[in-house]
Amino acid sequence: DAKTTQPNSMESNEEEPVHLPCNHSTISGTDYIHWYRQLPSQGPEYVIHGLTSNVNNRMASLAIAEDRKSSTLILHRATLRDAAVYYCICTSGTYKYIFGTGTRLKVLA
Amino acid sequence: DAEITQSPRHKITETGRQVTLACHQTWNHNNMFWYRQDLGHGLRLIHYSYGVHDTNKGEVSDGYSVSRSNTEDLPLTLESAASSQTSVYFCASSPRWGGAVAEAFFGQGTRLTVV
Protein backbone atom coordinates (compact mmCIF):
# COMPACT_ATOMS: atom_id res chain seq x y z
CA ASP A 1 0.00 0.00 0.00
CA ALA A 2 1.38 3.38 -1.00
CA LYS A 3 2.51 5.97 1.53
CA THR A 4 0.59 9.24 1.41
CA THR A 5 1.69 12.79 2.23
CA GLN A 6 -0.74 15.52 3.29
CA PRO A 7 -0.31 19.02 4.73
CA ASN A 8 -0.66 19.08 8.50
CA SER A 9 -3.33 21.76 8.53
CA MET A 10 -5.45 24.01 6.34
CA GLU A 11 -7.94 26.78 6.90
CA SER A 12 -11.01 27.76 4.96
CA ASN A 13 -13.76 30.30 5.25
CA GLU A 14 -17.28 29.05 5.72
CA GLU A 15 -19.29 28.67 2.50
CA GLU A 16 -16.14 28.63 0.36
CA PRO A 17 -14.69 25.63 -1.50
CA VAL A 18 -11.82 23.69 0.04
CA HIS A 19 -9.20 21.69 -1.83
CA LEU A 20 -7.33 19.16 0.30
CA PRO A 21 -4.28 17.73 -1.49
CA CYS A 22 -2.67 14.32 -1.12
CA ASN A 23 0.52 12.98 -2.68
CA HIS A 24 0.93 9.26 -3.26
CA SER A 25 3.83 9.00 -5.68
CA THR A 26 4.41 5.26 -5.09
CA ILE A 27 0.81 4.26 -5.80
CA SER A 28 0.41 1.00 -7.69
CA GLY A 29 -2.00 0.31 -10.49
CA THR A 30 -4.38 -1.59 -8.22
CA ASP A 31 -4.42 0.88 -5.31
CA TYR A 32 -7.66 2.69 -4.63
CA ILE A 33 -7.56 6.17 -3.14
CA HIS A 34 -9.81 6.53 -0.10
CA TRP A 35 -10.65 9.57 1.98
CA TYR A 36 -11.93 9.42 5.52
CA ARG A 37 -12.51 12.18 8.00
CA GLN A 38 -12.59 12.25 11.77
CA LEU A 39 -14.75 14.75 13.56
CA PRO A 40 -13.75 15.69 17.13
CA SER A 41 -14.28 12.86 19.62
CA GLN A 42 -15.64 10.49 16.97
CA GLY A 43 -14.43 7.56 14.93
CA PRO A 44 -13.39 8.13 11.32
CA GLU A 45 -16.12 8.19 8.68
CA TYR A 46 -15.95 7.40 5.00
CA VAL A 47 -15.97 10.34 2.61
CA ILE A 48 -15.18 9.09 -0.88
CA HIS A 49 -12.94 6.76 -2.87
CA GLY A 50 -11.76 6.34 -6.45
CA LEU A 51 -9.38 4.48 -8.72
CA THR A 52 -8.67 6.49 -11.86
CA SER A 53 -11.62 8.71 -12.72
CA ASN A 54 -12.86 11.70 -10.80
CA VAL A 55 -15.70 10.88 -8.42
CA ASN A 56 -18.56 12.84 -6.93
CA ASN A 57 -20.93 12.06 -4.09
CA ARG A 58 -23.16 14.05 -1.78
CA MET A 59 -20.30 14.87 0.57
CA ALA A 60 -17.43 15.75 -1.75
CA SER A 61 -15.61 15.33 -5.03
CA LEU A 62 -12.36 13.49 -5.63
CA ALA A 63 -10.06 14.69 -8.38
CA ILE A 64 -7.32 12.21 -9.35
CA ALA A 65 -4.30 13.31 -11.34
CA GLU A 66 -3.78 11.64 -14.67
CA ASP A 67 -0.61 9.89 -13.45
CA ARG A 68 -2.42 9.00 -10.16
CA LYS A 69 0.50 10.26 -8.10
CA SER A 70 -1.69 12.82 -6.40
CA SER A 71 -5.33 13.52 -5.66
CA THR A 72 -7.46 16.31 -4.25
CA LEU A 73 -10.52 16.11 -2.06
CA ILE A 74 -12.88 18.96 -2.83
CA LEU A 75 -15.51 20.21 -0.40
CA HIS A 76 -17.66 22.49 -2.50
CA ARG A 77 -18.99 24.70 0.31
CA ALA A 78 -17.28 24.26 3.63
CA THR A 79 -19.44 24.43 6.74
CA LEU A 80 -18.44 24.55 10.38
CA ARG A 81 -19.42 20.90 10.62
CA ASP A 82 -16.70 20.03 8.10
CA ALA A 83 -13.97 20.94 10.59
CA ALA A 84 -12.18 17.63 11.04
CA VAL A 85 -9.01 15.71 10.32
CA TYR A 86 -9.05 14.38 6.76
CA TYR A 87 -7.12 11.24 5.91
CA CYS A 88 -6.04 10.11 2.46
CA ILE A 89 -5.32 6.36 2.23
CA CYS A 90 -4.15 4.19 -0.65
CA THR A 91 -4.92 0.51 -0.43
CA SER A 92 -5.48 -2.43 -2.72
CA GLY A 93 -6.54 -5.98 -2.15
CA THR A 94 -5.42 -6.11 1.46
CA TYR A 95 -8.55 -4.20 2.55
CA LYS A 96 -6.70 -2.76 5.53
CA TYR A 97 -6.38 0.98 6.00
CA ILE A 98 -3.06 2.44 7.10
CA PHE A 99 -3.68 5.98 8.33
CA GLY A 100 -1.17 8.81 8.17
CA THR A 101 -1.42 11.95 10.27
CA GLY A 102 -3.96 13.58 7.97
CA THR A 103 -4.85 17.24 7.41
CA ARG A 104 -6.61 19.16 10.13
CA LEU A 105 -9.16 21.43 8.47
CA LYS A 106 -10.23 24.53 10.31
CA VAL A 107 -13.34 26.32 9.03
CA LEU A 108 -13.65 29.99 9.90
CA ALA A 109 -17.08 31.52 10.43
CA ASP B 1 -30.22 -0.34 11.58
CA ALA B 2 -26.94 -2.17 11.32
CA GLU B 3 -24.16 -0.78 13.46
CA ILE B 4 -20.83 -1.31 15.12
CA THR B 5 -20.59 -0.91 18.87
CA GLN B 6 -17.66 -0.82 21.25
CA SER B 7 -17.75 -1.45 24.96
CA PRO B 8 -16.93 -0.12 27.39
CA ARG B 9 -16.67 3.49 26.18
CA HIS B 10 -14.34 4.38 29.03
CA LYS B 11 -12.18 2.18 31.22
CA ILE B 12 -9.52 2.71 33.84
CA THR B 13 -7.35 -0.25 34.75
CA GLU B 14 -4.18 -0.94 36.67
CA THR B 15 -0.80 -1.84 35.26
CA GLY B 16 -0.40 -5.57 34.81
CA ARG B 17 -4.08 -6.43 34.61
CA GLN B 18 -5.61 -8.20 31.65
CA VAL B 19 -8.19 -6.09 29.83
CA THR B 20 -10.59 -6.99 27.04
CA LEU B 21 -12.29 -4.43 24.82
CA ALA B 22 -15.37 -5.58 22.95
CA CYS B 23 -16.34 -4.84 19.36
CA HIS B 24 -19.62 -6.05 17.87
CA GLN B 25 -20.96 -5.39 14.37
CA THR B 26 -24.32 -6.32 12.91
CA TRP B 27 -23.51 -5.87 9.21
CA ASN B 28 -22.17 -9.40 8.80
CA HIS B 29 -18.91 -7.93 7.50
CA ASN B 30 -15.99 -10.27 6.95
CA ASN B 31 -13.25 -7.74 7.74
CA MET B 32 -12.70 -6.31 11.20
CA PHE B 33 -9.93 -4.06 12.49
CA TRP B 34 -8.59 -2.62 15.71
CA TYR B 35 -6.75 0.71 15.83
CA ARG B 36 -5.29 2.87 18.56
CA GLN B 37 -5.06 6.63 18.45
CA ASP B 38 -2.78 8.65 20.67
CA LEU B 39 -2.97 12.38 21.19
CA GLY B 40 -1.72 14.23 18.15
CA HIS B 41 -1.34 11.08 16.07
CA GLY B 42 -3.29 9.31 13.41
CA LEU B 43 -4.72 5.84 13.82
CA ARG B 44 -2.34 2.90 14.02
CA LEU B 45 -3.44 -0.60 13.10
CA ILE B 46 -3.13 -3.17 15.89
CA HIS B 47 -4.74 -6.36 14.57
CA TYR B 48 -7.16 -7.28 11.84
CA SER B 49 -9.25 -10.23 10.72
CA TYR B 50 -10.60 -11.25 7.33
CA GLY B 51 -13.04 -13.81 8.69
CA VAL B 52 -13.80 -16.38 11.37
CA HIS B 53 -10.65 -17.91 12.86
CA ASP B 54 -8.43 -15.53 10.85
CA THR B 55 -6.27 -12.95 12.66
CA ASN B 56 -3.32 -10.86 11.52
CA LYS B 57 -0.84 -8.53 13.17
CA GLY B 58 -0.84 -4.88 12.29
CA GLU B 59 1.70 -2.10 12.82
CA VAL B 60 1.65 -2.10 16.63
CA SER B 61 0.55 -5.57 17.77
CA ASP B 62 2.97 -6.20 20.66
CA GLY B 63 1.08 -6.64 23.92
CA TYR B 64 -2.28 -7.17 22.20
CA SER B 65 -4.18 -10.20 20.97
CA VAL B 66 -7.47 -10.85 19.18
CA SER B 67 -9.60 -13.87 18.40
CA ARG B 68 -12.44 -14.27 15.91
CA SER B 69 -14.86 -17.01 16.87
CA ASN B 70 -17.82 -15.59 14.94
CA THR B 71 -18.48 -12.99 12.27
CA GLU B 72 -19.93 -10.33 14.57
CA ASP B 73 -17.25 -9.97 17.25
CA LEU B 74 -13.54 -9.17 17.45
CA PRO B 75 -12.50 -8.66 21.09
CA LEU B 76 -9.14 -7.02 21.74
CA THR B 77 -7.19 -8.26 24.75
CA LEU B 78 -4.33 -6.50 26.49
CA GLU B 79 -2.51 -9.37 28.14
CA SER B 80 -0.79 -7.26 30.80
CA ALA B 81 -1.77 -3.62 30.58
CA ALA B 82 1.03 -1.04 30.50
CA SER B 83 0.89 2.73 30.81
CA SER B 84 2.07 2.98 27.21
CA GLN B 85 -1.22 1.39 26.19
CA THR B 86 -3.23 4.32 27.48
CA SER B 87 -5.00 5.41 24.32
CA VAL B 88 -8.28 5.64 22.45
CA TYR B 89 -9.12 2.39 20.68
CA PHE B 90 -11.27 2.19 17.57
CA CYS B 91 -12.82 -0.86 16.04
CA ALA B 92 -13.88 -0.97 12.38
CA SER B 93 -15.50 -3.39 9.95
CA SER B 94 -15.86 -3.62 6.19
CA PRO B 95 -17.31 -6.07 3.71
CA ARG B 96 -15.13 -8.23 1.51
CA TRP B 97 -15.67 -7.47 -2.15
CA GLY B 98 -13.79 -8.47 -5.25
CA GLY B 99 -11.88 -5.20 -5.30
CA ALA B 100 -10.65 -2.92 -2.54
CA VAL B 101 -13.66 -0.65 -2.64
CA ALA B 102 -15.10 -1.52 0.72
CA GLU B 103 -16.23 1.34 2.90
CA ALA B 104 -15.15 0.80 6.48
CA PHE B 105 -17.41 1.67 9.39
CA PHE B 106 -15.84 2.73 12.68
CA GLY B 107 -17.10 2.50 16.21
CA GLN B 108 -17.22 5.44 18.60
CA GLY B 109 -14.06 4.42 20.39
CA THR B 110 -13.01 3.19 23.82
CA ARG B 111 -10.90 5.47 25.96
CA LEU B 112 -8.55 3.28 28.02
CA THR B 113 -6.43 4.63 30.84
CA VAL B 114 -3.79 2.43 32.47
CA VAL B 115 -2.67 3.69 35.86
PDB file of C-alpha atoms in Angstrom, chain B:
ATOM      1  CA  ASP B   1     -30.223  -0.338  11.583  1.00  0.00           C
ATOM      2  CA  ALA B   2     -26.938  -2.175  11.315  1.00  0.00           C
ATOM      3  CA  GLU B   3     -24.164  -0.782  13.462  1.00  0.00           C
ATOM      4  CA  ILE B   4     -20.828  -1.312  15.123  1.00  0.00           C
ATOM      5  CA  THR B   5     -20.586  -0.909  18.872  1.00  0.00           C
ATOM      6  CA  GLN B   6     -17.664  -0.817  21.254  1.00  0.00           C
ATOM      7  CA  SER B   7     -17.749  -1.451  24.961  1.00  0.00           C
ATOM      8  CA  PRO B   8     -16.930  -0.116  27.393  1.00  0.00           C
ATOM      9  CA  ARG B   9     -16.670   3.490  26.181  1.00  0.00           C
ATOM     10  CA  HIS B  10     -14.342   4.381  29.029  1.00  0.00           C
ATOM     11  CA  LYS B  11     -12.183   2.182  31.220  1.00  0.00           C
ATOM     12  CA  ILE B  12      -9.523   2.710  33.839  1.00  0.00           C
ATOM     13  CA  THR B  13      -7.350  -0.245  34.747  1.00  0.00           C
ATOM     14  CA  GLU B  14      -4.178  -0.938  36.674  1.00  0.00           C
ATOM     15  CA  THR B  15      -0.805  -1.836  35.259  1.00  0.00           C
ATOM     16  CA  GLY B  16      -0.404  -5.568  34.808  1.00  0.00           C
ATOM     17  CA  ARG B  17      -4.082  -6.429  34.613  1.00  0.00           C
ATOM     18  CA  GLN B  18      -5.614  -8.204  31.653  1.00  0.00           C
ATOM     19  CA  VAL B  19      -8.185  -6.089  29.830  1.00  0.00           C
ATOM     20  CA  THR B  20     -10.592  -6.991  27.044  1.00  0.00           C
ATOM     21  CA  LEU B  21     -12.291  -4.432  24.823  1.00  0.00           C
ATOM     22  CA  ALA B  22     -15.369  -5.578  22.954  1.00  0.00           C
ATOM     23  CA  CYS B  23     -16.341  -4.836  19.362  1.00  0.00           C
ATOM     24  CA  HIS B  24     -19.621  -6.046  17.867  1.00  0.00           C
ATOM     25  CA  GLN B  25     -20.963  -5.386  14.367  1.00  0.00           C
ATOM     26  CA  THR B  26     -24.320  -6.324  12.906  1.00  0.00           C
ATOM     27  CA  TRP B  27     -23.512  -5.875   9.208  1.00  0.00           C
ATOM     28  CA  ASN B  28     -22.171  -9.405   8.803  1.00  0.00           C
ATOM     29  CA  HIS B  29     -18.907  -7.927   7.504  1.00  0.00           C
ATOM     30  CA  ASN B  30     -15.989 -10.270   6.955  1.00  0.00           C
ATOM     31  CA  ASN B  31     -13.248  -7.743   7.743  1.00  0.00           C
ATOM     32  CA  MET B  32     -12.702  -6.308  11.198  1.00  0.00           C
ATOM     33  CA  PHE B  33      -9.927  -4.065  12.494  1.00  0.00           C
ATOM     34  CA  TRP B  34      -8.588  -2.619  15.715  1.00  0.00           C
ATOM     35  CA  TYR B  35      -6.749   0.712  15.828  1.00  0.00           C
ATOM     36  CA  ARG B  36      -5.293   2.872  18.563  1.00  0.00           C
ATOM     37  CA  GLN B  37      -5.057   6.633  18.449  1.00  0.00           C
ATOM     38  CA  ASP B  38      -2.781   8.651  20.666  1.00  0.00           C
ATOM     39  CA  LEU B  39      -2.965  12.378  21.190  1.00  0.00           C
ATOM     40  CA  GLY B  40      -1.718  14.227  18.150  1.00  0.00           C
ATOM     41  CA  HIS B  41      -1.337  11.085  16.071  1.00  0.00           C
ATOM     42  CA  GLY B  42      -3.286   9.307  13.407  1.00  0.00           C
ATOM     43  CA  LEU B  43      -4.722   5.837  13.816  1.00  0.00           C
ATOM     44  CA  ARG B  44      -2.340   2.904  14.022  1.00  0.00           C
ATOM     45  CA  LEU B  45      -3.442  -0.597  13.101  1.00  0.00           C
ATOM     46  CA  ILE B  46      -3.132  -3.166  15.891  1.00  0.00           C
ATOM     47  CA  HIS B  47      -4.745  -6.357  14.566  1.00  0.00           C
ATOM     48  CA  TYR B  48      -7.161  -7.281  11.842  1.00  0.00           C
ATOM     49  CA  SER B  49      -9.248 -10.227  10.717  1.00  0.00           C
ATOM     50  CA  TYR B  50     -10.604 -11.245   7.327  1.00  0.00           C
ATOM     51  CA  GLY B  51     -13.037 -13.806   8.686  1.00  0.00           C
ATOM     52  CA  VAL B  52     -13.800 -16.379  11.371  1.00  0.00           C
ATOM     53  CA  HIS B  53     -10.654 -17.909  12.861  1.00  0.00           C
ATOM     54  CA  ASP B  54      -8.435 -15.531  10.855  1.00  0.00           C
ATOM     55  CA  THR B  55      -6.265 -12.951  12.665  1.00  0.00           C
ATOM     56  CA  ASN B  56      -3.316 -10.861  11.515  1.00  0.00           C
ATOM     57  CA  LYS B  57      -0.838  -8.535  13.169  1.00  0.00           C
ATOM     58  CA  GLY B  58      -0.839  -4.882  12.288  1.00  0.00           C
ATOM     59  CA  GLU B  59       1.698  -2.103  12.822  1.00  0.00           C
ATOM     60  CA  VAL B  60       1.647  -2.101  16.628  1.00  0.00           C
ATOM     61  CA  SER B  61       0.553  -5.570  17.767  1.00  0.00           C
ATOM     62  CA  ASP B  62       2.974  -6.196  20.660  1.00  0.00           C
ATOM     63  CA  GLY B  63       1.081  -6.638  23.919  1.00  0.00           C
ATOM     64  CA  TYR B  64      -2.279  -7.172  22.196  1.00  0.00           C
ATOM     65  CA  SER B  65      -4.185 -10.198  20.970  1.00  0.00           C
ATOM     66  CA  VAL B  66      -7.473 -10.848  19.180  1.00  0.00           C
ATOM     67  CA  SER B  67      -9.598 -13.867  18.403  1.00  0.00           C
ATOM     68  CA  ARG B  68     -12.435 -14.265  15.911  1.00  0.00           C
ATOM     69  CA  SER B  69     -14.859 -17.006  16.870  1.00  0.00           C
ATOM     70  CA  ASN B  70     -17.820 -15.595  14.943  1.00  0.00           C
ATOM     71  CA  THR B  71     -18.483 -12.992  12.265  1.00  0.00           C
ATOM     72  CA  GLU B  72     -19.932 -10.333  14.571  1.00  0.00           C
ATOM     73  CA  ASP B  73     -17.250  -9.967  17.253  1.00  0.00           C
ATOM     74  CA  LEU B  74     -13.541  -9.172  17.454  1.00  0.00           C
ATOM     75  CA  PRO B  75     -12.501  -8.656  21.086  1.00  0.00           C
ATOM     76  CA  LEU B  76      -9.136  -7.015  21.739  1.00  0.00           C
ATOM     77  CA  THR B  77      -7.185  -8.263  24.749  1.00  0.00           C
ATOM     78  CA  LEU B  78      -4.333  -6.499  26.493  1.00  0.00           C
ATOM     79  CA  GLU B  79      -2.509  -9.374  28.143  1.00  0.00           C
ATOM     80  CA  SER B  80      -0.791  -7.261  30.801  1.00  0.00           C
ATOM     81  CA  ALA B  81      -1.768  -3.623  30.579  1.00  0.00           C
ATOM     82  CA  ALA B  82       1.028  -1.041  30.497  1.00  0.00           C
ATOM     83  CA  SER B  83       0.888   2.734  30.814  1.00  0.00           C
ATOM     84  CA  SER B  84       2.072   2.984  27.208  1.00  0.00           C
ATOM     85  CA  GLN B  85      -1.225   1.390  26.190  1.00  0.00           C
ATOM     86  CA  THR B  86      -3.230   4.323  27.476  1.00  0.00           C
ATOM     87  CA  SER B  87      -5.001   5.407  24.316  1.00  0.00           C
ATOM     88  CA  VAL B  88      -8.277   5.644  22.449  1.00  0.00           C
ATOM     89  CA  TYR B  89      -9.116   2.395  20.679  1.00  0.00           C
ATOM     90  CA  PHE B  90     -11.268   2.192  17.568  1.00  0.00           C
ATOM     91  CA  CYS B  91     -12.818  -0.864  16.036  1.00  0.00           C
ATOM     92  CA  ALA B  92     -13.878  -0.974  12.378  1.00  0.00           C
ATOM     93  CA  SER B  93     -15.495  -3.387   9.954  1.00  0.00           C
ATOM     94  CA  SER B  94     -15.858  -3.618   6.194  1.00  0.00           C
ATOM     95  CA  PRO B  95     -17.306  -6.072   3.711  1.00  0.00           C
ATOM     96  CA  ARG B  96     -15.125  -8.232   1.513  1.00  0.00           C
ATOM     97  CA  TRP B  97     -15.667  -7.475  -2.149  1.00  0.00           C
ATOM     98  CA  GLY B  98     -13.794  -8.474  -5.248  1.00  0.00           C
ATOM     99  CA  GLY B  99     -11.881  -5.197  -5.296  1.00  0.00           C
ATOM    100  CA  ALA B 100     -10.651  -2.917  -2.541  1.00  0.00           C
ATOM    101  CA  VAL B 101     -13.659  -0.649  -2.640  1.00  0.00           C
ATOM    102  CA  ALA B 102     -15.100  -1.522   0.718  1.00  0.00           C
ATOM    103  CA  GLU B 103     -16.231   1.343   2.898  1.00  0.00           C
ATOM    104  CA  ALA B 104     -15.155   0.802   6.475  1.00  0.00           C
ATOM    105  CA  PHE B 105     -17.412   1.670   9.395  1.00  0.00           C
ATOM    106  CA  PHE B 106     -15.845   2.733  12.676  1.00  0.00           C
ATOM    107  CA  GLY B 107     -17.100   2.496  16.214  1.00  0.00           C
ATOM    108  CA  GLN B 108     -17.223   5.442  18.596  1.00  0.00           C
ATOM    109  CA  GLY B 109     -14.064   4.423  20.389  1.00  0.00           C
ATOM    110  CA  THR B 110     -13.014   3.189  23.822  1.00  0.00           C
ATOM    111  CA  ARG B 111     -10.895   5.470  25.957  1.00  0.00           C
ATOM    112  CA  LEU B 112      -8.550   3.285  28.022  1.00  0.00           C
ATOM    113  CA  THR B 113      -6.431   4.633  30.839  1.00  0.00           C
ATOM    114  CA  VAL B 114      -3.791   2.429  32.465  1.00  0.00           C
ATOM    115  CA  VAL B 115      -2.667   3.688  35.860  1.00  0.00           C
TER     116      VAL B 115
END
